[in-house]
């Protein structure tokens, strides 16, 4: 059995060689997480790998990542908001290698919040 190098593992250029756990660990996966005030101009409270948030309208934001993903695939995401005693639904809309656009809805209506959270894992 031939083992793939880190470069072959990251680019997926070799379809015959085996990947070791160390090789798998070398694949870049970038997490982005943010807690922000989404009312008015979004203000970041705490974040990891987030440089800014773009306000696209009520309950609709774009997260701008400091370190881009290898591709524009999103492996997982989560979000929540609680603007008046109710949990909102977070919906992933679209993304590029350095942005994620998402919305929050409370009882079906797009809503801003002063305590919103979002996290996502960009993939390969």
XYZ file of C-alpha atoms in Angstrom:
124
model
C 0.000 0.000 0.000
C 1.352 3.406 -0.968
C 0.578 6.346 1.295
C -0.538 9.729 0.007
C 1.555 12.758 0.872
C -0.012 15.736 2.684
C -0.129 17.639 -0.618
C -1.887 14.747 -2.383
C -4.326 14.454 0.513
C -5.154 18.171 0.499
C -5.619 18.456 -3.259
C -7.201 15.034 -3.844
C -4.973 14.511 -6.874
C -4.184 10.857 -6.173
C -7.081 8.409 -6.176
C -5.034 5.269 -5.472
C -2.908 5.981 -2.406
C -4.153 5.520 1.144
C -4.562 8.416 3.585
C -3.094 8.103 7.065
C -4.632 9.764 10.141
C -1.761 12.297 10.053
C -2.536 13.017 6.406
C -6.213 13.457 7.179
C -5.317 15.909 9.950
C -3.388 17.997 7.397
C -6.546 18.811 5.419
C -7.461 22.440 6.151
C -10.803 22.839 7.865
C -11.648 26.301 9.081
C -14.154 27.116 11.769
C -15.895 30.462 11.965
C -17.949 31.477 14.976
C -19.396 34.778 16.069
C -21.607 36.316 18.735
C -22.941 39.676 17.630
C -25.518 42.392 18.137
C -27.548 42.275 14.934
C -29.711 45.328 15.533
C -28.771 48.394 13.494
C -25.161 48.078 12.336
C -23.950 44.583 13.346
C -21.415 44.718 16.170
C -19.214 41.717 16.921
C -19.157 40.811 20.630
C -16.938 37.694 20.382
C -15.616 35.892 17.342
C -13.207 33.359 15.947
C -12.010 33.732 12.341
C -14.551 36.477 11.614
C -13.406 39.915 10.472
C -16.806 41.532 10.014
C -20.504 40.974 9.432
C -22.425 42.544 6.569
C -26.056 43.504 7.216
C -28.115 42.517 4.150
C -31.426 43.586 5.709
C -33.581 42.520 8.640
C -32.461 39.108 9.908
C -30.097 38.601 6.955
C -26.313 38.747 7.415
C -23.085 37.754 5.696
C -20.201 36.590 7.873
C -16.762 37.516 6.460
C -14.025 35.042 7.408
C -10.431 36.017 8.178
C -9.047 32.729 6.802
C -10.754 31.398 3.694
C -11.929 27.827 3.263
C -10.216 25.576 0.734
C -13.480 25.331 -1.191
C -16.896 26.890 -0.913
C -18.465 23.811 0.704
C -19.915 24.112 4.176
C -19.767 20.992 6.311
C -21.961 22.173 9.120
C -23.426 25.268 10.650
C -25.565 26.320 13.539
C -27.063 29.518 14.794
C -29.503 30.855 17.301
C -31.112 34.079 18.352
C -33.407 34.978 21.211
C -34.859 38.439 20.759
C -37.995 38.198 22.905
C -38.231 34.864 24.632
C -38.367 32.718 21.499
C -35.733 30.746 19.699
C -35.311 31.629 16.045
C -34.503 29.366 13.134
C -31.129 29.881 11.469
C -31.018 29.183 7.737
C -27.857 28.914 5.666
C -28.344 30.741 2.364
C -25.127 30.773 0.357
C -21.390 31.093 0.644
C -18.076 31.625 -1.087
C -14.647 30.530 0.137
C -14.588 33.484 2.552
C -18.232 34.357 3.299
C -21.356 32.683 4.679
C -24.773 34.284 4.234
C -27.447 33.273 6.729
C -30.816 34.404 8.076
C -32.737 34.226 11.347
C -36.517 33.859 11.489
C -38.695 34.095 14.576
C -42.163 32.582 14.038
C -41.529 32.692 10.296
C -40.524 36.364 10.129
C -36.994 37.617 9.485
C -35.733 39.180 12.702
C -32.742 41.081 14.038
C -31.398 40.384 17.505
C -29.115 42.030 20.032
C -27.747 38.585 20.988
C -27.219 36.462 17.873
C -24.776 33.563 17.480
C -23.543 31.708 14.420
C -20.941 29.002 13.857
C -19.895 27.122 10.756
C -17.248 24.676 9.605
C -15.853 25.236 6.126
C -14.702 22.209 4.283
C -12.751 20.708 1.652
